[in-house]
Amino acid sequence: MNLPRPIEIVGGGLAGLALALALRRADVPVTLFDAGRYPRHRVCGDFIAGLSPDTIARLGLAPFLADALHHRTVAWYHRARLIRVQQLPAPALGLSRHALDARLATAFVAAGGELRSETRAVDLSAAPGRVLATGRARRDSPWLGLKFHVHGLTLTRDLELHLGTEGYVGLATTESGAVNVCGLFRRRPITAAGPALLPAYLTAIGLGPLAARISAAAPDPASCCAVAALDYSAPAPEAGIIRLGDALGLIPPFTGNGMAVALQSAESALGPLLAYAQGSSDWSAACAATARALHLRFRVRLTAARALHPFFLRPHLQLMLAQLTRARVLPLRPLYALLH
């Protein structure tokens, strides 16, 4: 009997970790490279919306999600005005990346996987058995993502979404009780730093009352993080390369679907990679099968999210969005289905 072919995964975010663990549980030799170390905070909404029980079962995620909060309602705000309360068709799972990434990494090592943390892979070229889950593509962009956790903050609903001038921010309670505050902003000449940076951006985009509310609570300085060079365009496909998670293409954060996309992309790649590792297909066939699965699963979702994103960022379109939402004309349930 031939030994399984090894798989190398570059990038230890959710997509890379979930795939690595699922492959190891099938006795595939897996080496996972990541430039950072665990646990760590990431710029992320810290909740999972749109993840099906089938995906959770196939990837064996249930033990890691056991303490996730179940978020069922979303309060939409335009500036300081409440414009809509949305009931989610299925609960979103409130769980921090700080906790989930570390749990998956620990389980991967316990399953016999080789984790090379604090190791930046140099060779990202196409090669049999190499999967790229390297995160977002870095391109010039005026957009900035900011995030931190706040203790002692009470939300009006399970989730809050606040629209400001050329930016928006989401709030979600995590498994620890801390509230995750995460926003997307057009970069501005703001000199604040650390826990003062995100409230300064909130004030700059017309969300001063929210900034005051957050500043009156207790931000966790260790959770402050930022990402720049955010590009939401579709990357060009490359032959012989499997890209997963954000490397496949960023989904705009207003969807709340980024964590689910990462996990679902790992699920889509699992079958073709198992076939390759077990010798029943070659690498080109595995790449082609994965590309087809990813295209079918995400094409409509990503296209729709990119088309709608300007309505959350451009002031005149955002005003239209707010008016339609307040008038209850915006079909939130069909849009949710389209974006998840």
CSV table of C-alpha atoms in Angstrom, one decimal:
chain,number,residue,atom,x,y,z
A,1,MET,CA,0.0,0.0,0.0
A,2,ASN,CA,1.4,3.4,-1.0
A,3,LEU,CA,1.8,6.0,1.7
A,4,PRO,CA,-0.3,9.2,1.2
A,5,ARG,CA,1.3,12.1,-0.6
A,6,PRO,CA,2.1,15.0,1.7
A,7,ILE,CA,0.3,18.3,1.6
A,8,GLU,CA,2.0,21.7,2.4
A,9,ILE,CA,-0.3,24.5,3.4
A,10,VAL,CA,1.1,28.1,3.5
A,11,GLY,CA,-1.0,30.2,5.8
A,12,GLY,CA,-2.4,29.3,9.2
A,13,GLY,CA,-5.7,31.3,9.3
A,14,LEU,CA,-9.0,29.6,9.4
A,15,ALA,CA,-8.9,28.1,6.0
A,16,GLY,CA,-5.4,26.7,6.4
A,17,LEU,CA,-6.0,25.4,9.9
A,18,ALA,CA,-9.4,23.8,9.2
A,19,LEU,CA,-8.1,22.1,6.0
A,20,ALA,CA,-4.9,21.0,7.7
A,21,LEU,CA,-6.8,19.4,10.6
A,22,ALA,CA,-9.3,17.6,8.4
A,23,LEU,CA,-6.5,16.2,6.2
A,24,ARG,CA,-4.5,15.0,9.3
A,25,ARG,CA,-7.6,13.2,10.6
A,26,ALA,CA,-7.5,11.3,7.3
A,27,ASP,CA,-3.9,10.4,8.0
A,28,VAL,CA,-2.5,12.7,5.3
A,29,PRO,CA,1.0,14.1,6.2
A,30,VAL,CA,0.5,17.9,6.5
A,31,THR,CA,3.0,20.7,7.1
A,32,LEU,CA,1.4,24.1,7.9
A,33,PHE,CA,3.5,27.3,7.7
A,34,ASP,CA,2.4,30.5,9.3
A,35,ALA,CA,4.3,33.7,9.9
A,36,GLY,CA,2.7,34.4,13.2
A,37,ARG,CA,2.1,32.5,16.4
A,38,TYR,CA,-1.0,31.5,18.4
A,39,PRO,CA,-3.1,32.7,20.1
A,40,ARG,CA,-3.4,36.1,18.3
A,41,HIS,CA,-6.0,38.7,17.5
A,42,ARG,CA,-7.0,39.3,13.9
A,43,VAL,CA,-9.0,42.0,12.2
A,44,CYS,CA,-12.2,40.1,11.9
A,45,GLY,CA,-15.9,40.4,12.9
A,46,ASP,CA,-15.4,37.5,15.4
A,47,PHE,CA,-18.7,35.8,14.4
A,48,ILE,CA,-19.6,33.2,11.9
A,49,ALA,CA,-22.7,33.7,9.8
A,50,GLY,CA,-24.0,31.2,7.2
A,51,LEU,CA,-22.1,28.1,8.3
A,52,SER,CA,-24.2,25.0,7.8
A,53,PRO,CA,-24.3,22.0,10.1
A,54,ASP,CA,-23.0,19.9,7.2
A,55,THR,CA,-19.8,22.0,6.9
A,56,ILE,CA,-19.3,21.9,10.7
A,57,ALA,CA,-19.7,18.1,10.6
A,58,ARG,CA,-17.4,17.5,7.6
A,59,LEU,CA,-14.6,19.6,9.0
A,60,GLY,CA,-15.1,18.3,12.6
A,61,LEU,CA,-15.6,21.8,14.0
A,62,ALA,CA,-18.3,21.1,16.6
A,63,PRO,CA,-15.9,20.8,19.7
A,64,PHE,CA,-14.3,24.1,18.8
A,65,LEU,CA,-17.6,25.9,18.5
A,66,ALA,CA,-19.2,24.6,21.7
A,67,ASP,CA,-19.1,27.8,23.6
A,68,ALA,CA,-19.9,30.1,20.7
A,69,LEU,CA,-22.7,32.6,21.4
A,70,HIS,CA,-25.8,32.4,19.2
A,71,HIS,CA,-26.5,35.8,17.7
A,72,ARG,CA,-30.0,36.2,16.3
A,73,THR,CA,-30.6,40.0,15.9
A,74,VAL,CA,-28.9,42.8,14.2
A,75,ALA,CA,-29.5,46.5,14.9
A,76,TRP,CA,-28.7,48.8,11.9
A,77,TYR,CA,-27.7,52.4,12.5
A,78,HIS,CA,-27.1,55.3,10.2
A,79,ARG,CA,-25.1,57.8,12.1
A,80,ALA,CA,-26.7,57.7,15.6
A,81,ARG,CA,-30.2,56.7,14.3
A,82,LEU,CA,-31.6,53.2,14.6
A,83,ILE,CA,-33.0,52.4,11.2
A,84,ARG,CA,-33.8,48.7,11.3
A,85,VAL,CA,-33.7,45.6,13.5
A,86,GLN,CA,-33.1,42.5,11.5
A,87,GLN,CA,-33.9,38.9,12.7
A,88,LEU,CA,-31.3,36.5,11.2
A,89,PRO,CA,-32.7,33.4,9.5
A,90,ALA,CA,-30.2,31.3,11.4
A,91,PRO,CA,-28.0,32.2,14.4
A,92,ALA,CA,-24.5,33.6,13.8
A,93,LEU,CA,-21.9,32.0,16.0
A,94,GLY,CA,-20.1,34.5,18.2
A,95,LEU,CA,-16.5,33.3,18.7
A,96,SER,CA,-13.2,35.2,18.6
A,97,ARG,CA,-10.4,34.4,16.2
A,98,HIS,CA,-8.1,34.6,19.2
A,99,ALA,CA,-9.8,31.5,20.6
A,100,LEU,CA,-10.8,29.6,17.4
A,101,ASP,CA,-7.4,29.8,15.6
A,102,ALA,CA,-5.6,28.6,18.7
A,103,ARG,CA,-8.0,25.7,19.3
A,104,LEU,CA,-7.6,24.5,15.7
A,105,ALA,CA,-3.8,24.9,15.8
A,106,THR,CA,-3.6,22.9,19.1
A,107,ALA,CA,-5.8,20.1,17.6
A,108,PHE,CA,-3.8,20.0,14.4
A,109,VAL,CA,-0.5,19.4,16.4
A,110,ALA,CA,-2.3,16.9,18.6
A,111,ALA,CA,-3.4,15.0,15.4
A,112,GLY,CA,0.3,14.7,14.3
A,113,GLY,CA,0.5,17.7,12.0
A,114,GLU,CA,3.7,19.7,11.6
A,115,LEU,CA,3.1,23.3,12.5
A,116,ARG,CA,5.8,25.7,11.6
A,117,SER,CA,4.7,28.9,13.3
A,118,GLU,CA,6.7,32.1,13.1
A,119,THR,CA,8.0,30.8,9.8
A,120,ARG,CA,7.3,32.8,6.6
A,121,ALA,CA,7.3,30.5,3.5
A,122,VAL,CA,9.5,31.9,0.8
A,123,ASP,CA,8.4,29.8,-2.2
A,124,LEU,CA,4.7,30.5,-3.1
A,125,SER,CA,5.0,29.2,-6.7
A,126,ALA,CA,2.8,26.4,-8.0
A,127,ALA,CA,4.0,23.0,-6.8
A,128,PRO,CA,2.2,19.6,-6.4
A,129,GLY,CA,0.7,19.4,-2.9
A,130,ARG,CA,1.1,23.1,-2.1
A,131,VAL,CA,-2.0,25.0,-1.0
A,132,LEU,CA,-1.9,28.8,-0.5
A,133,ALA,CA,-4.1,30.1,2.3
A,134,THR,CA,-1.9,33.2,2.6
A,135,GLY,CA,-4.6,35.7,3.4
A,136,ARG,CA,-5.6,38.8,1.4
A,137,ALA,CA,-3.6,40.0,-1.6
A,138,ARG,CA,-1.7,43.2,-0.8
A,139,ARG,CA,-2.5,46.0,-3.2
A,140,ASP,CA,-2.6,49.8,-3.0
A,141,SER,CA,-5.9,50.7,-1.4
A,142,PRO,CA,-7.4,53.7,0.5
A,143,TRP,CA,-9.1,51.4,2.9
A,144,LEU,CA,-8.1,50.5,6.5
A,145,GLY,CA,-9.5,47.8,8.8
A,146,LEU,CA,-9.3,48.3,12.6
A,147,LYS,CA,-10.4,46.1,15.5
A,148,PHE,CA,-10.2,45.8,19.2
A,149,HIS,CA,-12.1,44.1,22.1
A,150,VAL,CA,-14.0,46.1,24.7
A,151,HIS,CA,-15.1,45.0,28.2
A,152,GLY,CA,-18.1,46.4,30.0
A,153,LEU,CA,-20.1,47.4,26.9
A,154,THR,CA,-23.7,46.4,26.5
A,155,LEU,CA,-25.2,46.1,23.0
A,156,THR,CA,-28.7,47.0,22.0
A,157,ARG,CA,-29.1,43.8,20.0
A,158,ASP,CA,-26.9,40.7,19.5
A,159,LEU,CA,-25.0,42.5,16.7
A,160,GLU,CA,-24.8,46.1,15.8
A,161,LEU,CA,-23.9,47.6,12.4
A,162,HIS,CA,-23.2,51.4,12.2
A,163,LEU,CA,-22.9,53.3,8.9
A,164,GLY,CA,-20.8,56.4,8.8
A,165,THR,CA,-19.2,58.6,6.2
A,166,GLU,CA,-17.0,56.4,4.0
A,167,GLY,CA,-16.9,53.7,6.6
A,168,TYR,CA,-18.8,51.3,8.8
A,169,VAL,CA,-18.3,49.3,12.0
A,170,GLY,CA,-19.8,46.2,13.5
A,171,LEU,CA,-20.1,45.1,17.1
A,172,ALA,CA,-20.4,41.6,18.3
A,173,THR,CA,-20.1,39.9,21.8
A,174,THR,CA,-17.6,37.1,21.9
A,175,GLU,CA,-17.4,33.9,23.9
A,176,SER,CA,-15.4,35.7,26.6
A,177,GLY,CA,-18.0,38.4,27.1
A,178,ALA,CA,-15.8,41.0,25.5
A,179,VAL,CA,-17.4,43.0,22.6
A,180,ASN,CA,-15.5,42.9,19.3
A,181,VAL,CA,-15.5,46.3,17.6
A,182,CYS,CA,-14.3,46.0,14.0
A,183,GLY,CA,-14.6,48.6,11.2
A,184,LEU,CA,-13.6,49.5,7.6
A,185,PHE,CA,-12.6,53.1,7.0
A,186,ARG,CA,-11.2,55.3,4.3
A,187,ARG,CA,-7.7,56.2,5.5
A,188,ARG,CA,-7.4,59.7,7.1
A,189,PRO,CA,-4.6,61.7,8.6
A,190,ILE,CA,-5.3,60.7,12.2
A,191,THR,CA,-2.5,60.7,14.7
A,192,ALA,CA,-4.2,58.7,17.5
A,193,ALA,CA,-2.7,55.3,18.3
A,194,GLY,CA,-3.4,52.2,20.2
A,195,PRO,CA,-6.9,52.0,21.8
A,196,ALA,CA,-7.5,55.6,20.9
A,197,LEU,CA,-7.2,55.0,17.1
A,198,LEU,CA,-10.5,53.3,16.4
A,199,PRO,CA,-12.6,55.8,18.4
A,200,ALA,CA,-10.8,58.6,16.6
A,201,TYR,CA,-11.8,57.1,13.2
A,202,LEU,CA,-15.4,56.6,14.5
A,203,THR,CA,-15.6,60.3,15.4
A,204,ALA,CA,-14.1,61.3,12.0
A,205,ILE,CA,-16.8,59.4,10.1
A,206,GLY,CA,-19.7,60.9,12.1
A,207,LEU,CA,-20.1,58.2,14.7
A,208,GLY,CA,-19.1,60.3,17.7
A,209,PRO,CA,-21.8,59.0,20.0
A,210,LEU,CA,-20.6,55.4,19.3
A,211,ALA,CA,-17.0,56.5,19.9
A,212,ALA,CA,-18.0,58.0,23.3
A,213,ARG,CA,-19.9,54.9,24.2
A,214,ILE,CA,-17.0,52.6,23.4
A,215,SER,CA,-14.4,54.9,25.1
A,216,ALA,CA,-16.5,54.9,28.3
A,217,ALA,CA,-16.0,51.1,28.4
A,218,ALA,CA,-12.7,49.3,28.9
A,219,PRO,CA,-10.8,48.6,25.6
A,220,ASP,CA,-8.3,45.7,25.7
A,221,PRO,CA,-5.0,47.2,24.4
A,222,ALA,CA,-3.6,43.8,23.6
A,223,SER,CA,-6.5,43.2,21.1
A,224,CYS,CA,-5.8,46.3,19.0
A,225,CYS,CA,-4.9,45.4,15.4
A,226,ALA,CA,-5.1,46.9,11.9
A,227,VAL,CA,-4.8,45.9,8.3
A,228,ALA,CA,-4.2,48.1,5.3
A,229,ALA,CA,-3.9,47.5,1.5
A,230,LEU,CA,-7.4,46.0,1.4
A,231,ASP,CA,-8.4,45.1,-2.1
A,232,TYR,CA,-11.9,43.6,-2.8
A,233,SER,CA,-11.4,42.9,-6.5
A,234,ALA,CA,-11.4,39.3,-7.8
A,235,PRO,CA,-7.9,37.8,-8.2
A,236,ALA,CA,-6.9,36.3,-11.6
A,237,PRO,CA,-6.9,32.5,-11.5
A,238,GLU,CA,-3.5,30.7,-11.9
A,239,ALA,CA,-3.0,27.2,-13.2
A,240,GLY,CA,-1.7,24.6,-10.7
A,241,ILE,CA,-2.4,26.7,-7.6
A,242,ILE,CA,-5.1,26.2,-5.0
A,243,ARG,CA,-6.0,29.4,-3.1
A,244,LEU,CA,-8.3,29.4,-0.1
A,245,GLY,CA,-9.9,31.8,2.3
A,246,ASP,CA,-9.0,35.5,1.8
A,247,ALA,CA,-6.4,34.4,-0.8
A,248,LEU,CA,-9.3,33.3,-2.9
A,249,GLY,CA,-10.7,36.8,-2.7
A,250,LEU,CA,-11.9,39.1,0.1
A,251,ILE,CA,-15.6,39.2,0.7
A,252,PRO,CA,-16.7,42.7,1.9
A,253,PRO,CA,-17.0,42.7,5.7
A,254,PHE,CA,-20.5,44.0,5.8
A,255,THR,CA,-21.7,40.5,4.9
A,256,GLY,CA,-20.4,39.0,8.2
A,257,ASN,CA,-19.4,36.0,6.0
A,258,GLY,CA,-15.6,36.1,6.0
A,259,MET,CA,-15.1,33.4,8.6
A,260,ALA,CA,-17.6,31.2,6.9
A,261,VAL,CA,-16.0,31.7,3.5
A,262,ALA,CA,-12.7,30.6,4.9
A,263,LEU,CA,-14.1,27.4,6.4
A,264,GLN,CA,-16.3,26.6,3.4
A,265,SER,CA,-13.3,27.0,1.0
A,266,ALA,CA,-11.4,24.5,3.1
A,267,GLU,CA,-14.4,22.1,2.9
A,268,SER,CA,-14.5,22.6,-0.9
A,269,ALA,CA,-10.8,21.7,-1.3
A,270,LEU,CA,-10.9,18.7,1.1
A,271,GLY,CA,-12.3,16.1,-1.3
A,272,PRO,CA,-10.0,16.9,-4.2
A,273,LEU,CA,-6.9,17.1,-1.9
A,274,LEU,CA,-7.8,13.7,-0.3
A,275,ALA,CA,-8.1,12.2,-3.8
A,276,TYR,CA,-4.6,13.6,-4.7
A,277,ALA,CA,-3.0,12.5,-1.4
A,278,GLN,CA,-4.4,9.0,-1.7
A,279,GLY,CA,-3.2,8.7,-5.2
A,280,SER,CA,-6.5,8.5,-7.1
A,281,SER,CA,-5.9,11.8,-8.9
A,282,ASP,CA,-3.0,13.9,-10.0
A,283,TRP,CA,-2.3,17.5,-8.9
A,284,SER,CA,-3.7,19.2,-12.0
A,285,ALA,CA,-7.0,17.2,-11.5
A,286,ALA,CA,-7.1,18.2,-7.9
A,287,CYS,CA,-6.5,21.9,-8.8
A,288,ALA,CA,-9.2,21.8,-11.5
A,289,ALA,CA,-11.7,20.0,-9.2
A,290,THR,CA,-11.1,22.5,-6.4
A,291,ALA,CA,-11.4,25.5,-8.8
A,292,ARG,CA,-14.8,24.2,-10.1
A,293,ALA,CA,-16.1,23.7,-6.5
A,294,LEU,CA,-14.9,27.1,-5.4
A,295,HIS,CA,-16.4,28.8,-8.5
A,296,LEU,CA,-19.8,27.2,-8.0
A,297,ARG,CA,-19.9,27.9,-4.3
A,298,PHE,CA,-18.7,31.5,-4.2
A,299,ARG,CA,-19.1,33.2,-7.6
A,300,VAL,CA,-22.6,34.6,-7.1
A,301,ARG,CA,-21.9,35.4,-3.4
A,302,LEU,CA,-18.7,37.4,-4.1
A,303,THR,CA,-20.0,39.1,-7.2
A,304,ALA,CA,-23.1,40.3,-5.3
A,305,ALA,CA,-21.2,41.4,-2.2
A,306,ARG,CA,-18.8,43.4,-4.4
A,307,ALA,CA,-21.7,45.0,-6.2
A,308,LEU,CA,-23.4,46.0,-3.0
A,309,HIS,CA,-20.3,47.2,-1.1
A,310,PRO,CA,-20.4,50.8,-2.5
A,311,PHE,CA,-23.8,51.3,-0.8
A,312,PHE,CA,-22.0,50.9,2.5
A,313,LEU,CA,-19.1,53.3,1.7
A,314,ARG,CA,-20.2,56.1,-0.7
A,315,PRO,CA,-22.2,58.8,1.1
A,316,HIS,CA,-25.0,59.2,-1.4
A,317,LEU,CA,-25.4,55.5,-1.9
A,318,GLN,CA,-25.3,54.9,1.9
A,319,LEU,CA,-28.0,57.5,2.4
A,320,MET,CA,-30.2,55.6,-0.2
A,321,LEU,CA,-29.4,52.3,1.6
A,322,ALA,CA,-30.4,53.9,5.0
A,323,GLN,CA,-33.7,55.3,3.6
A,324,LEU,CA,-34.6,52.0,2.0
A,325,THR,CA,-33.7,50.1,5.1
A,326,ARG,CA,-35.7,52.4,7.4
A,327,ALA,CA,-38.7,52.2,5.1
A,328,ARG,CA,-38.5,48.4,5.2
A,329,VAL,CA,-38.3,48.3,1.5
A,330,LEU,CA,-34.9,46.6,1.4
A,331,PRO,CA,-35.4,42.8,1.2
A,332,LEU,CA,-33.0,41.8,3.9
A,333,ARG,CA,-33.9,38.1,4.0
A,334,PRO,CA,-33.3,37.5,0.2
A,335,LEU,CA,-30.2,39.6,0.4
A,336,TYR,CA,-28.9,37.6,3.3
A,337,ALA,CA,-29.5,34.4,1.3
A,338,LEU,CA,-27.6,35.9,-1.7
A,339,LEU,CA,-24.6,36.9,0.4
A,340,HIS,CA,-24.3,33.7,2.5
